[in-house]
Short mmCIF file of C-alpha atoms and ligand atoms in Angstrom, two decimals:
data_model
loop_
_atom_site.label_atom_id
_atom_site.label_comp_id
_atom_site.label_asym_id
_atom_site.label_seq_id
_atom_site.Cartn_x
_atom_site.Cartn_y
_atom_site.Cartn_z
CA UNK R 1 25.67 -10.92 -7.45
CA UNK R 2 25.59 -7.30 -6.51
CA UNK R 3 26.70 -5.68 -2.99
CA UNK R 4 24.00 -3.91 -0.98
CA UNK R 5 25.02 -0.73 -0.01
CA UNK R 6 23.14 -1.54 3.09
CA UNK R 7 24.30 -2.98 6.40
CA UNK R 8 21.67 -5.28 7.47
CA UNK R 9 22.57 -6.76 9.99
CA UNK R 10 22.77 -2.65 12.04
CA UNK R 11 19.27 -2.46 10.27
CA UNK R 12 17.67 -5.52 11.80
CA UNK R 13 18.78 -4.15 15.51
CA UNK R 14 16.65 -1.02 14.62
CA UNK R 15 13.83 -3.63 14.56
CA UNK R 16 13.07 -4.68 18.19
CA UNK R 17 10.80 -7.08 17.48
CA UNK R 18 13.17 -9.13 14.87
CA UNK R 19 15.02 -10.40 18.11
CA UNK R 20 11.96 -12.13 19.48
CA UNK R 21 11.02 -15.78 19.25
CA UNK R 22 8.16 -17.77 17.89
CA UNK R 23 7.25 -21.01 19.40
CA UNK R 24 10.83 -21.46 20.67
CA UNK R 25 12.22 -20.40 17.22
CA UNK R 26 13.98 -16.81 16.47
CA UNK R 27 10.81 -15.17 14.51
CA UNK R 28 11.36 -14.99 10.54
CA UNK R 29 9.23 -12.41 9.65
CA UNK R 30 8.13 -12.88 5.69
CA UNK R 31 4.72 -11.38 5.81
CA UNK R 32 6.12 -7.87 5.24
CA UNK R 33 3.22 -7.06 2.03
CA UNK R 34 0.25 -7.39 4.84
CA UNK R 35 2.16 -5.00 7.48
CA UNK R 36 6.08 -3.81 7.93
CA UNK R 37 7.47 -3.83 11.30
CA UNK R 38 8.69 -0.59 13.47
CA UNK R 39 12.11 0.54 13.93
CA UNK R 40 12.73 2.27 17.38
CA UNK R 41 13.20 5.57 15.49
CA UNK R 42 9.58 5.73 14.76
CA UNK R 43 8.53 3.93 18.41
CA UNK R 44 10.33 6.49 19.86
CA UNK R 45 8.62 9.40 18.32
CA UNK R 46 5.38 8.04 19.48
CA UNK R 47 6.69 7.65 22.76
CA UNK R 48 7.45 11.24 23.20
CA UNK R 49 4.20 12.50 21.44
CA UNK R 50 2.62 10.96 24.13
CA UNK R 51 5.20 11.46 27.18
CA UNK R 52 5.69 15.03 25.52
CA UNK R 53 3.27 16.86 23.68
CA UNK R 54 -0.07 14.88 23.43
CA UNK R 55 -2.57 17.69 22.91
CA UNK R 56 -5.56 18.01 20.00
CA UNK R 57 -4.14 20.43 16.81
CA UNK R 58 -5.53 23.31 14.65
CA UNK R 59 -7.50 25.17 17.67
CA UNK R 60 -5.37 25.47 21.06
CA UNK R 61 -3.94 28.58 21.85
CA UNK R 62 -1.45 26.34 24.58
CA UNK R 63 1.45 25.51 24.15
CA UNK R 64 1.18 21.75 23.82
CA UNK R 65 -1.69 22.41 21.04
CA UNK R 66 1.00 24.57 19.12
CA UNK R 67 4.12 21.84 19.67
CA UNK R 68 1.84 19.15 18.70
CA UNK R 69 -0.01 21.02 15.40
CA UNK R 70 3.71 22.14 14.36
CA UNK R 71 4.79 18.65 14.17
CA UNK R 72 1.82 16.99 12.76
CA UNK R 73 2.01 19.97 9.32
CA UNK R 74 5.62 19.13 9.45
CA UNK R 75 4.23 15.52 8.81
CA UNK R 76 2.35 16.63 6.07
CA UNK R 77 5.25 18.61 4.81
CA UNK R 78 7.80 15.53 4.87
CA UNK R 79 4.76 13.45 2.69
CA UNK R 80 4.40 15.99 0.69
CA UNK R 81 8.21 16.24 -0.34
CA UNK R 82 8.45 12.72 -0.63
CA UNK R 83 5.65 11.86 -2.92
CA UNK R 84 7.00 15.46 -4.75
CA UNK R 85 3.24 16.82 -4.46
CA UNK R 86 3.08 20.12 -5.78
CA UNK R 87 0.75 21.74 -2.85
CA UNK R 88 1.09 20.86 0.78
CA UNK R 89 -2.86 21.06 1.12
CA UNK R 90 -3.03 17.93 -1.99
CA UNK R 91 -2.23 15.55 1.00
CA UNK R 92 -4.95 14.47 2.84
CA UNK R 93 -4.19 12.58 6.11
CA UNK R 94 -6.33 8.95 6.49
CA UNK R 95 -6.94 6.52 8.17
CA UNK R 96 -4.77 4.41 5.44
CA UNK R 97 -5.41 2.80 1.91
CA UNK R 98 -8.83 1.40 2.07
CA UNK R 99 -10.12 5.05 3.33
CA UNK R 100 -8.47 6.99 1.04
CA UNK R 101 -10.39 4.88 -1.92
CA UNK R 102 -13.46 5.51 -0.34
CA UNK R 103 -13.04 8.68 0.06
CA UNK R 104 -12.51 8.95 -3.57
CA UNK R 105 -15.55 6.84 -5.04
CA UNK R 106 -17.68 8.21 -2.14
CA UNK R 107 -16.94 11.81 -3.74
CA UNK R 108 -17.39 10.25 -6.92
CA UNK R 109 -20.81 9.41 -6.51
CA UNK R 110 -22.03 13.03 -7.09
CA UNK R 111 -19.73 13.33 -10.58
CA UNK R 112 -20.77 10.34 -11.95
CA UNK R 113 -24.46 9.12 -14.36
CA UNK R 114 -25.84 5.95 -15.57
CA UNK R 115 -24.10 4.67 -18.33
CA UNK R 116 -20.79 6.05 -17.19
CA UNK R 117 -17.60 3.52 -17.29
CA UNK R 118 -15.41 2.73 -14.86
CA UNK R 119 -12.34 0.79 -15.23
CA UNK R 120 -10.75 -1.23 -12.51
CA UNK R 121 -7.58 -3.72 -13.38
CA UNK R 122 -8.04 -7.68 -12.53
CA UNK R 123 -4.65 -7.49 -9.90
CA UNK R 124 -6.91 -5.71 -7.31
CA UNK R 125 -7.44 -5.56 -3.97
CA UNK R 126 -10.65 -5.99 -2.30
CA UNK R 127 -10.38 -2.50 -1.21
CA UNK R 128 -10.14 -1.34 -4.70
CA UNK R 129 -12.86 -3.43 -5.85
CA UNK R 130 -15.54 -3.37 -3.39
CA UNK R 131 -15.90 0.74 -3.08
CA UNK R 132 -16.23 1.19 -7.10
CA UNK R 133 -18.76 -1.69 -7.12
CA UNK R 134 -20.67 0.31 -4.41
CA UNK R 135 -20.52 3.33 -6.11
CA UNK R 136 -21.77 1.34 -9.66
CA UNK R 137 -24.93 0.60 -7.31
CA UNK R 138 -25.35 4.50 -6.50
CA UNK R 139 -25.17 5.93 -9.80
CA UNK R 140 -25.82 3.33 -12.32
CA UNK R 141 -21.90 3.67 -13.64
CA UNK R 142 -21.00 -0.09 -15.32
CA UNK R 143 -17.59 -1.07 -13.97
CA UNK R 144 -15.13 -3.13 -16.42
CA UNK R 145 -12.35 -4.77 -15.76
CA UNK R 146 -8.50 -5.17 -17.20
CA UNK R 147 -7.87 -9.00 -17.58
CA UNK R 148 -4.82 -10.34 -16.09
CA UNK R 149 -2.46 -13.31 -18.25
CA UNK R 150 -0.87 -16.50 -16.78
CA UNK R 151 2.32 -14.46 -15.73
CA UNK R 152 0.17 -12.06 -13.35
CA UNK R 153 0.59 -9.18 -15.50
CA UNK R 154 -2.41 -7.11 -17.07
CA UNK R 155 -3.24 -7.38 -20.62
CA UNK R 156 -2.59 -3.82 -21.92
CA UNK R 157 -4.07 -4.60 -25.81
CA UNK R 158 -7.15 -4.84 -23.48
CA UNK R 159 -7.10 -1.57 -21.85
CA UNK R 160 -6.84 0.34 -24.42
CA UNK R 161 -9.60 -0.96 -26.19
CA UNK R 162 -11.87 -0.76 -23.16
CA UNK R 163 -10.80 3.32 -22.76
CA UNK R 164 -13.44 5.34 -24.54
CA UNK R 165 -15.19 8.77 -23.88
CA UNK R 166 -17.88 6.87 -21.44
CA UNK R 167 -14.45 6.14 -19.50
CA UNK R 168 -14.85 8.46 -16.40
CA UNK R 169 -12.38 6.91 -13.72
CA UNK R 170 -10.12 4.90 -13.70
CA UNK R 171 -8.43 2.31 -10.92
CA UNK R 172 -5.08 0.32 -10.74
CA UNK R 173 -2.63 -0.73 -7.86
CA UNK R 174 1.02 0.54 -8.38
CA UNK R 175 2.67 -3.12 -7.31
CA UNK R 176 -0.24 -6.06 -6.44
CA UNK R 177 0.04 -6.99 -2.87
CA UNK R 178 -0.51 -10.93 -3.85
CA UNK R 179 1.53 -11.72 -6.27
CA UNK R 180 3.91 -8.30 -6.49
CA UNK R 181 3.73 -7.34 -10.14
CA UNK R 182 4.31 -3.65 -10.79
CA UNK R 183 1.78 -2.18 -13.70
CA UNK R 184 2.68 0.12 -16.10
CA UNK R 185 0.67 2.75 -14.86
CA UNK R 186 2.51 5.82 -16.62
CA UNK R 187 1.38 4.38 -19.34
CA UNK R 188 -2.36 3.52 -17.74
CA UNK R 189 -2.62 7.39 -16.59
CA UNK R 190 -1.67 8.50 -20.15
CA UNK R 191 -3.93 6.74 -22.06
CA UNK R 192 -6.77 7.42 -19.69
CA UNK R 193 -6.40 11.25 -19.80
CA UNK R 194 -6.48 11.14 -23.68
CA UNK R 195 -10.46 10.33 -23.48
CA UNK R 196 -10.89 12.60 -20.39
CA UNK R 197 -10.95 10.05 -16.84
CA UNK R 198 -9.61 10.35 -14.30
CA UNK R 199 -7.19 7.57 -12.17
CA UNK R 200 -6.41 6.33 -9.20
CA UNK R 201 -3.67 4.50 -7.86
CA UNK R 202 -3.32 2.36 -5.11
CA UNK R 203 0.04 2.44 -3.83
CA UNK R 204 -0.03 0.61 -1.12
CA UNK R 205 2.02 -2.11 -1.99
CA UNK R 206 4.41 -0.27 -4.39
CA UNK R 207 5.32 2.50 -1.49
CA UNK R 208 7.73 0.50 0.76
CA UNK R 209 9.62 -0.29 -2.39
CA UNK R 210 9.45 2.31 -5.21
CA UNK R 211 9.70 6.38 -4.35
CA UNK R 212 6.22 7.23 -6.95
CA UNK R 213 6.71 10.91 -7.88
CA UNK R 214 2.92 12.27 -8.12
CA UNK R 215 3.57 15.19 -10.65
CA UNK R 216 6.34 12.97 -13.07
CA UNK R 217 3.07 10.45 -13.40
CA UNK R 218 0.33 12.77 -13.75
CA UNK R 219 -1.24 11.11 -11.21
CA UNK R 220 -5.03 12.16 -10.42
CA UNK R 221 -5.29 10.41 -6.90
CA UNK R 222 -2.49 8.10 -5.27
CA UNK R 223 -3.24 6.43 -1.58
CA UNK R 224 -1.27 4.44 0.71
CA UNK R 225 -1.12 3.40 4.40
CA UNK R 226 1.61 4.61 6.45
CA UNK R 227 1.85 0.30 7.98
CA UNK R 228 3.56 -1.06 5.44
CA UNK R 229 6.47 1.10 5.18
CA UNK R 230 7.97 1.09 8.70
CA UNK R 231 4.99 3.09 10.37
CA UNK R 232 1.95 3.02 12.66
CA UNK R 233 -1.56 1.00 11.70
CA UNK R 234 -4.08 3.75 11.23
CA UNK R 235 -3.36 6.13 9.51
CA UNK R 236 -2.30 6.98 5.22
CA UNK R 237 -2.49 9.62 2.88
CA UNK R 238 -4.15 10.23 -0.14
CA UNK R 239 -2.57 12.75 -2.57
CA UNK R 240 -5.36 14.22 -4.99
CA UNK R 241 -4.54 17.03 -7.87
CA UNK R 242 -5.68 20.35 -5.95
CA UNK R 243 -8.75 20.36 -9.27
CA UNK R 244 -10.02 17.41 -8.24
CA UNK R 245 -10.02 17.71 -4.58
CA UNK R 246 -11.87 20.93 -5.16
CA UNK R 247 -14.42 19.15 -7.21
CA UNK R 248 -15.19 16.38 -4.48
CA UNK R 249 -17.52 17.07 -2.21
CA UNK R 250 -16.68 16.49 1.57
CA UNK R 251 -16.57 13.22 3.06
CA UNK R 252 -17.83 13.07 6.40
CA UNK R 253 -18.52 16.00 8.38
CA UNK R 254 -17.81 17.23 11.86
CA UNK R 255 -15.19 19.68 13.44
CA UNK R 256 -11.98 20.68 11.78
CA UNK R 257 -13.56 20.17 8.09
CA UNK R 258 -15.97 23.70 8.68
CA UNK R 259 -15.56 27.28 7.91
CA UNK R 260 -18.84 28.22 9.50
CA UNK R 261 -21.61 26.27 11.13
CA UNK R 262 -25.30 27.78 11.65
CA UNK R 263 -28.42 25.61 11.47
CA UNK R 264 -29.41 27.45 7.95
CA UNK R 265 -25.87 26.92 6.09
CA UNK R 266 -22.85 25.16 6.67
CA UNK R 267 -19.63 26.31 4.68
CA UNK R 268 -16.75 24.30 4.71
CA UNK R 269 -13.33 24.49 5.25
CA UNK R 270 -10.42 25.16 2.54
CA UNK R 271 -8.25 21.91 1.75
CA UNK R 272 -7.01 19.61 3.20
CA UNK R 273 -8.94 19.85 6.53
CA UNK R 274 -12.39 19.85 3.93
CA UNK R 275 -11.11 16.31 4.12
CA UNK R 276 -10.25 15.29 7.70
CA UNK R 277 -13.38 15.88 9.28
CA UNK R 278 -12.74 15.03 13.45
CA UNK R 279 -9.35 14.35 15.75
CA UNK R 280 -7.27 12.77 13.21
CA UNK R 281 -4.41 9.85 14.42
CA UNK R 282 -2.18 12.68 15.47
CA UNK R 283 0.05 10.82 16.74
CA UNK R 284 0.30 8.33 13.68
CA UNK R 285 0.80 10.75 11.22
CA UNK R 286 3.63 12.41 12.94
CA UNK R 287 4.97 8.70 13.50
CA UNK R 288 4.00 8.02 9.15
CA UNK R 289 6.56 11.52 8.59
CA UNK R 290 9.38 9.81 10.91
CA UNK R 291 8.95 6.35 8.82
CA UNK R 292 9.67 8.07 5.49
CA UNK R 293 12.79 9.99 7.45
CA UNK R 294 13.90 5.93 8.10
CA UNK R 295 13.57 4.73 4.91
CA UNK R 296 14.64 7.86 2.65
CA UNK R 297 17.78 7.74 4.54
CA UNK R 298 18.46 4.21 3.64
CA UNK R 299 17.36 5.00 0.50
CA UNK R 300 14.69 3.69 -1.64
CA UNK R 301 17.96 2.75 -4.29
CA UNK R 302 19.12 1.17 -2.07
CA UNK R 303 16.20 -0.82 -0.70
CA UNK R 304 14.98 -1.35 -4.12
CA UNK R 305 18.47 -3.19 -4.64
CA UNK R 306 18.45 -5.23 -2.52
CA UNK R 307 15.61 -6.94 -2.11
CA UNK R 308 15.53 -7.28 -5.73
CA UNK R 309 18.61 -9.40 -4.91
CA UNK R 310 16.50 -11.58 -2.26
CA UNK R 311 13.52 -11.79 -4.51
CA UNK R 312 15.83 -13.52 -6.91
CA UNK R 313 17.70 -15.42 -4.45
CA UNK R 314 14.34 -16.76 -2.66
CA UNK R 315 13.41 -17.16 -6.02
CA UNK R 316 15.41 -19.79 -7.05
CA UNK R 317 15.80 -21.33 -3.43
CA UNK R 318 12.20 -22.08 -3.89
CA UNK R 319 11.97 -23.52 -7.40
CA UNK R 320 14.60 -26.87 -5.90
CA UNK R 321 11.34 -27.81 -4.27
CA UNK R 322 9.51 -30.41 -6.51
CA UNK R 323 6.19 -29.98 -7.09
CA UNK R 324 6.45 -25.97 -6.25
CA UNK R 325 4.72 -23.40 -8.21
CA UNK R 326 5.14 -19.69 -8.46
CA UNK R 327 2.23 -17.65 -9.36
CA UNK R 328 3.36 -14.05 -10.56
CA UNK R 329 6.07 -14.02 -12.97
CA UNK R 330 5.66 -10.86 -14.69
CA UNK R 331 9.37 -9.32 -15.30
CA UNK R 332 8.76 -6.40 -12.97
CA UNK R 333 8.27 -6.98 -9.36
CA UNK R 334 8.69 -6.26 -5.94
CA UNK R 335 10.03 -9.06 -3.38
CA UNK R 336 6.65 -11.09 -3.15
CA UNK R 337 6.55 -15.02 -3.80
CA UNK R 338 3.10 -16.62 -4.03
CA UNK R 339 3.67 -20.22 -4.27
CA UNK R 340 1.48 -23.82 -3.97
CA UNK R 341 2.85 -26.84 -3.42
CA UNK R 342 1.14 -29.49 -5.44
CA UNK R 343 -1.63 -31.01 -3.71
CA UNK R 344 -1.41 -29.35 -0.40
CA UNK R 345 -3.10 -26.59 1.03
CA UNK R 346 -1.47 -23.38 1.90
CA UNK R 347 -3.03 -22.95 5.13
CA UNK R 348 -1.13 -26.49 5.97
CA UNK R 349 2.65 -24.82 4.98
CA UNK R 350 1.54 -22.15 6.74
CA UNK R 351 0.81 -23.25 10.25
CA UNK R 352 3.94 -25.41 10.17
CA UNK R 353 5.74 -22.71 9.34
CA UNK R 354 4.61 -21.13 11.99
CA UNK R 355 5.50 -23.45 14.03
CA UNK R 356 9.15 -22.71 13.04
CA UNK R 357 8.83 -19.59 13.83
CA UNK R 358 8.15 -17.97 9.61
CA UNK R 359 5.61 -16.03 9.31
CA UNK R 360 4.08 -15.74 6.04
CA UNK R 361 0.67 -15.32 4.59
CA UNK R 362 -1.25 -18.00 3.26
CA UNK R 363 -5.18 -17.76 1.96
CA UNK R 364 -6.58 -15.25 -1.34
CA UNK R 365 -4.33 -12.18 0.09
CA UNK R 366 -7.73 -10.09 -0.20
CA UNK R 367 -7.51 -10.67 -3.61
CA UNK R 368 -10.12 -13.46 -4.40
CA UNK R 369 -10.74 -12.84 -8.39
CA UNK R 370 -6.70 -13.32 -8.90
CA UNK R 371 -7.05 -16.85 -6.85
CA UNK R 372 -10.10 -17.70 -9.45
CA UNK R 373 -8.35 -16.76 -12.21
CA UNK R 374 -5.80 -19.34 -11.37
CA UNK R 375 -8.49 -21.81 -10.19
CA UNK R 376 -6.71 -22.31 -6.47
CA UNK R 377 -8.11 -21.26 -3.24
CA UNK R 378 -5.09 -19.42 -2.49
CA UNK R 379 -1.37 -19.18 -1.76
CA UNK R 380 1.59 -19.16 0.50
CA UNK R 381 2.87 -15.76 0.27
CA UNK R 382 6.51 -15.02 1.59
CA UNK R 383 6.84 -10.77 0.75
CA UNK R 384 10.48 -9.95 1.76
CA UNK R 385 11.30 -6.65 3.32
CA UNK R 386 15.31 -4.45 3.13
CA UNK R 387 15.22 -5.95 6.74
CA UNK R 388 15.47 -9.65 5.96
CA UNK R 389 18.19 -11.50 5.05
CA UNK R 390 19.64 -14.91 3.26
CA UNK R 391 19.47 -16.66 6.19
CA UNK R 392 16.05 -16.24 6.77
CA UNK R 393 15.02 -17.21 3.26
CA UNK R 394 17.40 -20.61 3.63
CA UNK R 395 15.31 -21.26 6.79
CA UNK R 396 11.63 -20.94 4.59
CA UNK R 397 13.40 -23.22 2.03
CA UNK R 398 14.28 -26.01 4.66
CA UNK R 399 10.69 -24.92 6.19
CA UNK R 400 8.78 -25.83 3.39
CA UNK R 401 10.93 -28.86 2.73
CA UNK R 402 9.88 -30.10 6.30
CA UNK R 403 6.36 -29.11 5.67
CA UNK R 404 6.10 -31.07 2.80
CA UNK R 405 7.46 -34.27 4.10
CA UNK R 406 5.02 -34.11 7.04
CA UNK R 407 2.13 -33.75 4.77
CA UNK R 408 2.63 -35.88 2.27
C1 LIG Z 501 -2.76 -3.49 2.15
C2 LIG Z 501 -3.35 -3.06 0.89
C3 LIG Z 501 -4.55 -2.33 0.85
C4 LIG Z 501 -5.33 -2.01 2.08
O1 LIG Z 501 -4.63 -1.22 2.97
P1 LIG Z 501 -5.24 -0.90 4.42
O2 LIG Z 501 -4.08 -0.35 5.18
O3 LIG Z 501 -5.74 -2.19 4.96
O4 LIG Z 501 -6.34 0.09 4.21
C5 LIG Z 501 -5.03 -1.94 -0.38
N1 LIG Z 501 -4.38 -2.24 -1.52
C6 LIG Z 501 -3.23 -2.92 -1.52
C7 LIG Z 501 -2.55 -3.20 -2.82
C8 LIG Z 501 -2.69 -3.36 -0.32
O5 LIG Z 501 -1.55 -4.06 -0.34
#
């Protein structure tokens, strides 16, 4: 097996909250694809926004309004660089994922007539789902759907035949959160742009794993949340091309998103702040642009790695245990293990894993249609993160072991 390149165990003691327990038991924390934990590089910086500099941005003349707008841009800056966006003002800060996407298909309501298509993949998210269905309702678009096979991974024969010139928009995850396959979506952006739509991707799931380089993928709109890669709960970005950002109308209005206000005429405000109508988490989005410093100097390589090396090493831990079942076992993922254990309920290996002191995820992962297309109610989801290590996934395998024998 390949060497890491990282030192985990120095890692894990940037982790406070790794060193707690759990119902007596030193917490194994395996529920990294819901939300990462915080290293004390990134606690720290929101301790001294708020010991330090906590003042509102874009309209003080004080100093603190100055300190504090200077490192909140310099937050945009850092996203910007990482995600390799051409134009600072293509971020938009949010409150994460799920309000980036509406943002989108709320903006899309005004672009879009009856009759129009819109294509959403079968891997999805309720948050990817439930905002294009609303907008469907609005303007009469008809919303179709990718179709998934038995290994988790989307039929592409399909895609392409449902593209056509009523295609309009287009929406895919990067990496899906419950059962960790990553799409081919260079190839889904491609083939939508030939007939003319546009596409969104929801990288939530892909960005604590795999650096996505907006301009190399052509990328129309790309959203995550800045909680499940090392940051604060609250806040994300959505990068949109500059084009299409102009084309969307506002979201929400309020202060910041203006130019000019009288009671005849309101003009609004160049990008981004069009977008980020109100006080925005000022204090999370400097704390998202220290998370990306943590992680980019680890190393996404690096990460990537080696928790490709625990994803196969939990991998075949798990399949010892008779009667276990992986769903998701497309040939590219990211370090998430959906599993059933023949004729028990997940929510049963979960709470007596939890009383071990694992956390993992059990139920549909948000992601109901991908539990119906497998006919179960749900799973036990272990998602493995650079901070976890062997150990931890021996102690799920002997945790599930124990599980079983008290439920059956
Ligand atoms: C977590 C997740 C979301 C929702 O993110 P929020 O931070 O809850 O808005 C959307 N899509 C995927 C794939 C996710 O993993």
């Amino acid at each position: 097996m390949e060497k890491t390149t990282l030192d985990i165990q120095k890692i894990r003691k940037d982790f406070p909250i790794l060193s707690r327990t759990v119902n007596g038991q030193p917490l194994v924390y395996l529920d990294n694809a819901a939300t990462s934990q915080t290293p004390k590089q990134v606690i720290d910086v929101i301790v001294d926004y708020y010991s330090g500099y906590n003042a509102n941005i874009h309209r003080g003349v004080h100093t603190l309004s100055q300190e504090a707008t200077d490192k909140y841009e310099g937050a945009r800056l850092k996203i910007q660089q990482h995600f390799n966006a051409k134009l600072s003002h293509e971020i938009i800060f949010t409150a994460g994922t799920t309000h980036g996407i509406n943002l989108v298909a709320n903006g899309f309501s005004s672009l879009l007539k009856k009759g129009d298509e819109i294509i959403v993949s079968a891997l999805e998210h309720h948050s990817n789902i439930v905002p294009w269905q609303m907008l469907c309702e609005r303007t009469g678009a008809i919303l179709k759907v990718i179709p998934m096979n038995l290994e988790g991974a989307l039929e592409m024969s399909e895609y392409h035949h449902l593209l056509s010139d009523k295609t309009k928009l287009v929406f895919c995850n990067h990496v899906s959160n419950a059962l960790g396959t990553v799409n081919p979506i260079k190839e889904i952006i491609s083939a939508a742009h030939k007939v003319g739509a546009a596409v969104l991707i929801d990288g939530a799931q892909a960005a604590p794993h795999i650096k996505a380089d907006v301009q190399a993928l052509d990328v129309d709109f790309y959203v995550v949340s800045a909680h499940k890669m090392c940051g604060p709960t609250g806040v994300g970005m959505l990068y949109g091309k500059e084009e299409w950002l102009q084309k969307l109308p506002p979201y929400q209005g309020g202060g910041e998103m203006i130019a000019e206000v009288t009671f005849a005429k309101t003009t609004y405000a160049d990008l981004p702040h069009k977008f980020e109508a109100g006080t925005p988490n000022i204090c999370g989005g400097i704390a998202f642009g220290a998370a990306l410093d943590y992680m980019n100097q680890l190393g996404f390589e690096a990460i990537a790695a080696y928790e490709n090396e625990l994803l196969e090493y939990a991998t075949e831990q798990l399949l010892t245990i008779d009667d276990l079942k992986i769903y998701g076992t497309a040939p590219k993922k990211t370090s998430v293990i959906s599993f059933n254990i023949k004729g028990i309920h997940p929510y049963d290996i979960g709470s007596i894993l939890d009383k071990l002191g694992i956390a993992v995820r059990t139920g549909h992962h948000c992601a109901q249609p991908i539990m119906d297309f497998y006919g179960i109610p749900g799973t036990v989801r272990a998602s493995l993160s650079f901070y976890n290590t062997k150990e931890e996934i021996d102690i799920l395998v002997a945790g599930v072991k124990r599980a079983i024998s008290m439920l059956s």
